[in-house]
Structure formats: C-alpha cells, structure tokens
mmCIF file of C-alpha atoms in Angstrom:
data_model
loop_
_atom_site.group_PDB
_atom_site.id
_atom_site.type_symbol
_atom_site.label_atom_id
_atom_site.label_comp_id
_atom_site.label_asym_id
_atom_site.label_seq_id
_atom_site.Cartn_x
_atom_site.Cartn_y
_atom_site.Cartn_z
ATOM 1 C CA UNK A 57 80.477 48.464 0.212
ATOM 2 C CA UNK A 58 84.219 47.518 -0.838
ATOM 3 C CA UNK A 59 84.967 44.065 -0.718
ATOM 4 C CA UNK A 60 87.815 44.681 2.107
ATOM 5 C CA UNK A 61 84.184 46.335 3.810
ATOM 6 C CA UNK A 62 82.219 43.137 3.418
ATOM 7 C CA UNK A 63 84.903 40.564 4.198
ATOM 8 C CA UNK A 64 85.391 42.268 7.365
ATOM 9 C CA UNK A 65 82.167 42.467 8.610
ATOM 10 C CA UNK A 66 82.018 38.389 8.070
ATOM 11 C CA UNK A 67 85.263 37.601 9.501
ATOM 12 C CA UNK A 68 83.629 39.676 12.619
ATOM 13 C CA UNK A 69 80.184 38.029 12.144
ATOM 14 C CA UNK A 70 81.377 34.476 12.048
ATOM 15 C CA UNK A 71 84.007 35.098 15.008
ATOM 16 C CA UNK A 72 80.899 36.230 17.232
ATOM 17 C CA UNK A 73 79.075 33.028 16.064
ATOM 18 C CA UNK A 74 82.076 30.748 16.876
ATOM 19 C CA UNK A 75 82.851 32.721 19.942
ATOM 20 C CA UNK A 76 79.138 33.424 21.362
ATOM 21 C CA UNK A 77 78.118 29.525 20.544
ATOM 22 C CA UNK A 78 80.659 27.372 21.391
ATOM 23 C CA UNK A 79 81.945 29.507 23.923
ATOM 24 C CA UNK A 80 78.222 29.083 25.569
ATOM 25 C CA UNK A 81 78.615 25.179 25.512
ATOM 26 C CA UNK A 82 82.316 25.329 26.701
ATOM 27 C CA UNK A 83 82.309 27.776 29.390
ATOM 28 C CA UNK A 84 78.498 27.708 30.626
ATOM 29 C CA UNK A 85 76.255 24.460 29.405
ATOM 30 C CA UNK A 86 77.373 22.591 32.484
ATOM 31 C CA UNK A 87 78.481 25.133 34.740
ATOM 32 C CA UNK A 88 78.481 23.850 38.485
ATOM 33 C CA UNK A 89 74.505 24.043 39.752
ATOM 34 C CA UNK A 90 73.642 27.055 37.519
ATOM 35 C CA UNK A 91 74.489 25.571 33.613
ATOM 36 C CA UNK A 92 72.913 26.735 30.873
ATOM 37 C CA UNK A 93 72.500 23.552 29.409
ATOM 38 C CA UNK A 94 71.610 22.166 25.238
ATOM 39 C CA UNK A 95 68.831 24.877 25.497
ATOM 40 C CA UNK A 96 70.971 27.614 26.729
ATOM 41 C CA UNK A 97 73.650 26.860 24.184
ATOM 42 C CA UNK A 98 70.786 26.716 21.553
ATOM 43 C CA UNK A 99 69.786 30.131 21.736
ATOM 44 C CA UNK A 100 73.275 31.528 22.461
ATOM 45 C CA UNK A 101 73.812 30.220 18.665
ATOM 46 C CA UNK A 102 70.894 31.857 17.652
ATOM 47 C CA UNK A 103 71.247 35.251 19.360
ATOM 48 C CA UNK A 104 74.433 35.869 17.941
ATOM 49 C CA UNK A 105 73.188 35.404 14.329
ATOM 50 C CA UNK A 106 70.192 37.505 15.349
ATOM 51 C CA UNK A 107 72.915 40.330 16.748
ATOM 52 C CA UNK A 108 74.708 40.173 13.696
ATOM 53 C CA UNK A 109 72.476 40.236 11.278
ATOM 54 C CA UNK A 110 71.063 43.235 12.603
ATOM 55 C CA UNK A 111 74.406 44.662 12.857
ATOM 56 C CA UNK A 112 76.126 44.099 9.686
ATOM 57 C CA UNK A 113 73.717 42.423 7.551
ATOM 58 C CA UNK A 114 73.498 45.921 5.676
ATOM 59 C CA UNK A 115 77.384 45.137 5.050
ATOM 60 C CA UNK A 116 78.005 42.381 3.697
ATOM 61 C CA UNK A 117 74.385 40.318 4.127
ATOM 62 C CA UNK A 118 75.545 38.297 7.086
ATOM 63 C CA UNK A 119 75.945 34.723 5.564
ATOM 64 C CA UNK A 120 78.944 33.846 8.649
ATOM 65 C CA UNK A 121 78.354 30.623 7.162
ATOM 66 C CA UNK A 122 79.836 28.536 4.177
ATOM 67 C CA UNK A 123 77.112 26.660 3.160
ATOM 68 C CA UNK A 124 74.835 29.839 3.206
ATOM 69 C CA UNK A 125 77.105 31.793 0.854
ATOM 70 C CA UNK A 126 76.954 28.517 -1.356
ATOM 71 C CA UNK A 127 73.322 28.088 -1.056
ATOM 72 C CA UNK A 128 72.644 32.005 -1.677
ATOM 73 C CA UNK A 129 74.580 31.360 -4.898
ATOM 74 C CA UNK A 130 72.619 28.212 -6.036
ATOM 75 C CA UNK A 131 69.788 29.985 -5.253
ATOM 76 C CA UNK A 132 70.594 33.233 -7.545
ATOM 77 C CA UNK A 133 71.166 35.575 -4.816
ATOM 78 C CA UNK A 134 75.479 35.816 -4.511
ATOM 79 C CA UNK A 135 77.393 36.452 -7.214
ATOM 80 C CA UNK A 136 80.078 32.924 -7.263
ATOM 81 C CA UNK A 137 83.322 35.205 -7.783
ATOM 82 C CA UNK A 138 82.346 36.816 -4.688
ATOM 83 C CA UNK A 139 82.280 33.113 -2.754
ATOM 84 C CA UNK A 140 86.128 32.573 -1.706
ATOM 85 C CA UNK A 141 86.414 35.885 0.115
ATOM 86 C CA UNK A 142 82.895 35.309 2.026
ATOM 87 C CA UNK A 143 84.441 31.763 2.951
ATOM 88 C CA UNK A 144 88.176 32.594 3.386
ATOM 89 C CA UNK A 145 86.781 35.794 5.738
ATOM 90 C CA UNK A 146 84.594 33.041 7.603
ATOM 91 C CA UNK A 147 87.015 30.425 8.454
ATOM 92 C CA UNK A 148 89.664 32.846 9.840
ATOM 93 C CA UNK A 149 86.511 34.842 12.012
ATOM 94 C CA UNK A 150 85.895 30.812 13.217
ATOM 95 C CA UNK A 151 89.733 30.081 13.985
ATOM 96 C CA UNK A 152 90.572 33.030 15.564
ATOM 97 C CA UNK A 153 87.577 32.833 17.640
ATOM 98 C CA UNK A 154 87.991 28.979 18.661
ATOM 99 C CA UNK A 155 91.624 29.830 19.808
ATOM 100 C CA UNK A 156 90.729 32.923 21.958
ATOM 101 C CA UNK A 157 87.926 30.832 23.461
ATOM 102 C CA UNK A 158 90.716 27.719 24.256
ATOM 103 C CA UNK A 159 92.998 30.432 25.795
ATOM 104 C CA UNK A 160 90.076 31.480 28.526
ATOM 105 C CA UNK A 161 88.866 28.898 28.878
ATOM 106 C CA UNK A 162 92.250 27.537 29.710
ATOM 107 C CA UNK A 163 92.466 29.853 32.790
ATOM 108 C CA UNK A 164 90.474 27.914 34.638
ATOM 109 C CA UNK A 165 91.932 25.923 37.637
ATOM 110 C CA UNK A 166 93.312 22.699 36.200
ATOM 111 C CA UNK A 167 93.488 24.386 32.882
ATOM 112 C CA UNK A 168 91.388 23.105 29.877
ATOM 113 C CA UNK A 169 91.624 19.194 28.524
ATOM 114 C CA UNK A 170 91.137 19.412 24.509
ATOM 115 C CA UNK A 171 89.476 15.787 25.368
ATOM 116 C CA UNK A 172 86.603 17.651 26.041
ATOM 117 C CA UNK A 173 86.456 18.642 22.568
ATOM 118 C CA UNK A 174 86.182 22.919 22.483
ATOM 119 C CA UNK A 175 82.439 22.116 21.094
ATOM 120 C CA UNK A 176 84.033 20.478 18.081
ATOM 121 C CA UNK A 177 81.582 18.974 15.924
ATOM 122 C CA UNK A 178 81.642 14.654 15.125
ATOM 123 C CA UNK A 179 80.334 11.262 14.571
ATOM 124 C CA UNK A 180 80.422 7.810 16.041
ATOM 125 C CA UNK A 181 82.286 7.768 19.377
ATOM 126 C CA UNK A 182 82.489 11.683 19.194
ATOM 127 C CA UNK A 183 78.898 12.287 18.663
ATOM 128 C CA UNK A 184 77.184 13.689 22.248
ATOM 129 C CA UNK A 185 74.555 10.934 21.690
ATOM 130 C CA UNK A 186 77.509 8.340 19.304
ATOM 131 C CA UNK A 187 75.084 8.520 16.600
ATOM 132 C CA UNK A 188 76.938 6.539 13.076
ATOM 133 C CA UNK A 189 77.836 8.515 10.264
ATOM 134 C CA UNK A 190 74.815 7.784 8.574
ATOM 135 C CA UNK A 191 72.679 9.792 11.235
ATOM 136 C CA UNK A 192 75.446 12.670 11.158
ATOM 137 C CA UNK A 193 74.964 13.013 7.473
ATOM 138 C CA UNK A 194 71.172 12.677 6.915
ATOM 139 C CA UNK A 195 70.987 15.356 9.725
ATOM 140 C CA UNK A 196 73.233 17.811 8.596
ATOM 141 C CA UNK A 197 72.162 17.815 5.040
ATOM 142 C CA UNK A 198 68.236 18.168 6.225
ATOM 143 C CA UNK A 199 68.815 20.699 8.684
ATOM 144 C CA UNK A 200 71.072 23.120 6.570
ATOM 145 C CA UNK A 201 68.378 22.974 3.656
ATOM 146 C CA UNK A 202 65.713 23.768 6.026
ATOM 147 C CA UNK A 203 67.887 26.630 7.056
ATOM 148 C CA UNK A 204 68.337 28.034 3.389
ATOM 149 C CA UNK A 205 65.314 27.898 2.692
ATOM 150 C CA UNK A 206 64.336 30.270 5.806
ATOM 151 C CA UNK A 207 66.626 32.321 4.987
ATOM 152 C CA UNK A 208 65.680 32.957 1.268
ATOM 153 C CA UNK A 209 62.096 33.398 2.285
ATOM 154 C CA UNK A 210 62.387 35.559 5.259
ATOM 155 C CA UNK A 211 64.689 37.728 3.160
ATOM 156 C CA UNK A 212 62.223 37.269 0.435
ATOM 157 C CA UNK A 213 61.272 41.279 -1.375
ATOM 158 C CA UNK A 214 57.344 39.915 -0.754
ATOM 159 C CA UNK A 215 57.940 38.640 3.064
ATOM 160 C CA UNK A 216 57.313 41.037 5.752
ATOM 161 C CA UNK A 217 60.416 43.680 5.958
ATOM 162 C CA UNK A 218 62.553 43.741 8.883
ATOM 163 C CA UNK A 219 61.607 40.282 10.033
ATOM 164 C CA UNK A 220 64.322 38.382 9.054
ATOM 165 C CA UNK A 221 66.657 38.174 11.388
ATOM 166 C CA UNK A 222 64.296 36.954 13.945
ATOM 167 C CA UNK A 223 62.949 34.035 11.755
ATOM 168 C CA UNK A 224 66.898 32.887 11.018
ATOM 169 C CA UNK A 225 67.925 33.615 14.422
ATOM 170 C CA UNK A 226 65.167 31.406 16.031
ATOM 171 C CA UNK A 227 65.647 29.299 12.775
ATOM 172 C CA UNK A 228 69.338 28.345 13.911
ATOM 173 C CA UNK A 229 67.864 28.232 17.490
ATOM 174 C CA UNK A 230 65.490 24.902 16.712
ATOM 175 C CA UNK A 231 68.363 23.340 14.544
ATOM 176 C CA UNK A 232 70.854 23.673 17.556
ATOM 177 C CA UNK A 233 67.856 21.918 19.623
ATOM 178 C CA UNK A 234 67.146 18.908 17.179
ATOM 179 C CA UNK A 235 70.941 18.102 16.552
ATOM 180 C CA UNK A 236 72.871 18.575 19.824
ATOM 181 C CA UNK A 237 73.022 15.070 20.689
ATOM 182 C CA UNK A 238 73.450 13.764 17.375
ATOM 183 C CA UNK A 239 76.527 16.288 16.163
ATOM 184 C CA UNK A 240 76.882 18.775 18.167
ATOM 185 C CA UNK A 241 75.473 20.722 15.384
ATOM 186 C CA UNK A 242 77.463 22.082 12.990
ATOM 187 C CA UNK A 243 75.211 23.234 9.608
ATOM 188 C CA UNK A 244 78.201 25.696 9.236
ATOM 189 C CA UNK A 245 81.587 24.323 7.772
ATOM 190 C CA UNK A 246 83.261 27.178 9.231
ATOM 191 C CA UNK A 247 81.951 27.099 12.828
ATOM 192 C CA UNK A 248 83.325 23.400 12.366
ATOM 193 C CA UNK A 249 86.563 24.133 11.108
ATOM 194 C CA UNK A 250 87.993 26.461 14.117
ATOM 195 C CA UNK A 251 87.379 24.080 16.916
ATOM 196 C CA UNK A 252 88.907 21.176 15.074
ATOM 197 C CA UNK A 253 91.900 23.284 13.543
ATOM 198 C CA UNK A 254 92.400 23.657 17.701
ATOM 199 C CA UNK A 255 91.638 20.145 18.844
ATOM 200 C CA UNK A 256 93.367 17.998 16.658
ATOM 201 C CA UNK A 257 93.089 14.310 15.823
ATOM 202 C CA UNK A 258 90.108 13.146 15.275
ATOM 203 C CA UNK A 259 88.369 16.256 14.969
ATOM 204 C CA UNK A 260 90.187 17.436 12.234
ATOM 205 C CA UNK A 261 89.695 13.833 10.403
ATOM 206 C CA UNK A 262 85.722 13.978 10.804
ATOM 207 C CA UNK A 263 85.728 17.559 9.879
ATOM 208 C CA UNK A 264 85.521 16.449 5.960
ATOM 209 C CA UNK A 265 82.008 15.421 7.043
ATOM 210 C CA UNK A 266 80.751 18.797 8.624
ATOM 211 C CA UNK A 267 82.086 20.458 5.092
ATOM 212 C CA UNK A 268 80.357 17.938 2.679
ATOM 213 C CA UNK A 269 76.958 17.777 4.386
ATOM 214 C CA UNK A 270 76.382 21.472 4.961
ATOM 215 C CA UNK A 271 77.485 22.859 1.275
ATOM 216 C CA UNK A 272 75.150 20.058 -0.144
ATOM 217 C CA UNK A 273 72.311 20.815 2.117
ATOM 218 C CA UNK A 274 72.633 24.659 1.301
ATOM 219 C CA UNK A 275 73.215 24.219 -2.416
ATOM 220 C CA UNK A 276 69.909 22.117 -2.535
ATOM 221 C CA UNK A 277 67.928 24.898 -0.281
ATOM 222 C CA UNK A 278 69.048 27.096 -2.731
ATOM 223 C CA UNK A 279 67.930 25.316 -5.873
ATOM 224 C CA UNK A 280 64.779 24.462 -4.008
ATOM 225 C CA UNK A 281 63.398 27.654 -3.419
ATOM 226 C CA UNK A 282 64.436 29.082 -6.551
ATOM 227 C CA UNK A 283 62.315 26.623 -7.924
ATOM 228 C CA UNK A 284 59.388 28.000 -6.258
ATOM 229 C CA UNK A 285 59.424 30.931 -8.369
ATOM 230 C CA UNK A 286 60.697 33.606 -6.370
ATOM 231 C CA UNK A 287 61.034 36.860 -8.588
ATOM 232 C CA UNK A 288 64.993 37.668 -9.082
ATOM 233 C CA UNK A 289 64.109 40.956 -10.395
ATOM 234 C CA UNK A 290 63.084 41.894 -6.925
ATOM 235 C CA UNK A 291 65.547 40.520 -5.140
ATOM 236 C CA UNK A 292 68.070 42.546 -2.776
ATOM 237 C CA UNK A 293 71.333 43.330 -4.658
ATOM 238 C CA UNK A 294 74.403 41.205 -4.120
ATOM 239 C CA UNK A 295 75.977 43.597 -1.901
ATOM 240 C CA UNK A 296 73.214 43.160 0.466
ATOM 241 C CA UNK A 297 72.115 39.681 0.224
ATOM 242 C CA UNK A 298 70.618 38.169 1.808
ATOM 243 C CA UNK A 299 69.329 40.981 4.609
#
C-alpha cells in the first residue's frame, strides 16, 4: 500500500470513530423517551472500530488512534518515520468529523448550544461525574495501556486469526463503560482533539491532558508487552500492523 493509500484509509477510519461515537452521545444518548444512553454510546465507539478494522485494517492496520500508532511503535510493530502521517491523517479524519456532526446536529429546533460540549472530553467542572485531574489522568493512562496491550495480543501471529477486531472492538466497548462519567473517555488524542478544536475555551485548554495521558499509556502498553517476549520475527509487516 502507498502511503497516500494508508493515510487515507485512517483519515476515513478515525472520521467514522469521531463521527459514529460522539455523534451517538450527541444526537442519541438522551434522546426524548427512547435514548441510547452511556451503554448505547459505549458500543457505538466500539462498533465503529470493529467496522473499520474489518474494513481497512488490511490498509493501513487501523490504529485511528494516536496513542495506538505510538504504542505500536514502542512496542516494535510501526516503523516511527511512518508516525506523523498516521497522526496528521487522524486528527484531520477527527476534525472534519466533529464539524460535520456540529452542523447536524445544529439543525435541530433551537439549534445546538456548544455548552453542551459536542462530547468533548475534560476534567474538574467538565468531567460528566467532575472528577479532579488526578482521577482524569490515572484513568486515561490505565485504560489506554490496557487497550495496547489487547491490541498487540489479539493481533499477536500465535493468537487465534481473524479474532481481532472483535476483542479491540469490545475492548474499546468496556473502556467507554468504566470512564464515561469520569472523562467522557477519550484514550484517543485525536478523537479529543476535533470536538475541542469545535468547542472552544476550555475544551481546547484541557485538551493538553487527553494528549499526555493517552501517548504515555500506549507507549507503556507497548513496552509492556514487548517485554513479554512476543516473537518480532513473526510479527505482521508494518504495512499491515497491527490487523
């Protein structure tokens, strides 16, 4: 695949992940009498990594994520010069996806108040449950490690094959269902960067938080289950990485 081919297919990945996610918890969670609620919105997030990684993760691996890309490369999978078109590709899928989902979901009578926060991700006072900084942290470092680490085993040469996607989709699933209240979830500095490019204010000054946390969580997946002796010989390739 050419890297025009693989930056594409995240750009398209991470706009359905943006799009299909927080468009879930903006337009449906608390629909009048038939909302879809945290758990609806929880496996919205995970169905659309599930869709694409069984749609392009033969393209470009299906990271649609920052901190994955970063974690794939601690952990020996990605190749680093490869990492600023994966995350350039991901943050423009995010933004372009956060601003189509503003404009709908602006149609609506009265319009759309940014106040409500387009599913931005935050701390303190903009935390669903106001959990400090110190929760927001702890949370999004633990739960972006855990989800590395699935991901480098399910993708594993000696796990079961075609598995994969399943394991990370329902992976992302649980972490949307532990961290709701606390951050709205974010374990994806990209997913975090479109709705705050769109709201503003203090979404775009906590955002430094949802960039930090994730990258160090993934990194440290990475190293972790590298460390457990995986064999890099019998890895996927690069190109494919890691589905």
């Amino acid at each position: 695949m050419t890297n025009v081919q693989r930056g594409l297919a995240e750009l398209v990945g991470t706009f359905w992940l943006v799009f299909g996610g927080c468009g879930s918890a903006v337009l449906a969670a608390a629909f009048p009498e038939v909302g879809i609620g945290l758990l609806g919105v929880s496996f919205a997030f995970g169905l659309t990594v599930l869709t694409m990684a069984y749609s392009i993760g033969h393209i470009s691996g299906c990271h649609l994520n920052p901190a994955v890309t970063f974690g794939l490369w601690a952990g020996g999978r990605f190749a680093g010069k490869d990492i600023p078109l994966y995350v350039v590709a991901q943050v423009i899928g995010a933004v372009i996806a956060a601003w189509l989902l503003y404009c709908i979901a602006s149609g609506a009578p009265g319009g759309y108040d940014l106040a409500g926060g387009l599913a931005a991700n935050g701390f303190g006072e903009h935390s669903p449950g106001k959990f400090n900084l110190q929760s927001a942290l702890a949370i999004e470092v633990v739960l972006t490690f855990m989800f590395v680490v699935i991901i480098m085993g399910s993708t594993d040469s000696r796990a079961p094959a075609g598995f994969a996607p399943i394991a990370i989709g329902l992976a992302l699933t649980l972490i949307h269902l532990i961290s709701i209240p606390v951050t709205n979830t974010s374990v994806n500095p990209a997913r975090s960067t479109g709705p705050a490019l769109i709201v503003g204010g203090w979404a775009i000054s906590q955002l430094w938080l949802f960039w930090v946390a994730p990258i160090v969580g993934g990194v440290l997946g990475g190293i972790f289950y590298k460390a457990l002796g995986a064999d890099a010989s019998k890895r996927p390739p690069v190109e494919g990485a890691p589905l």
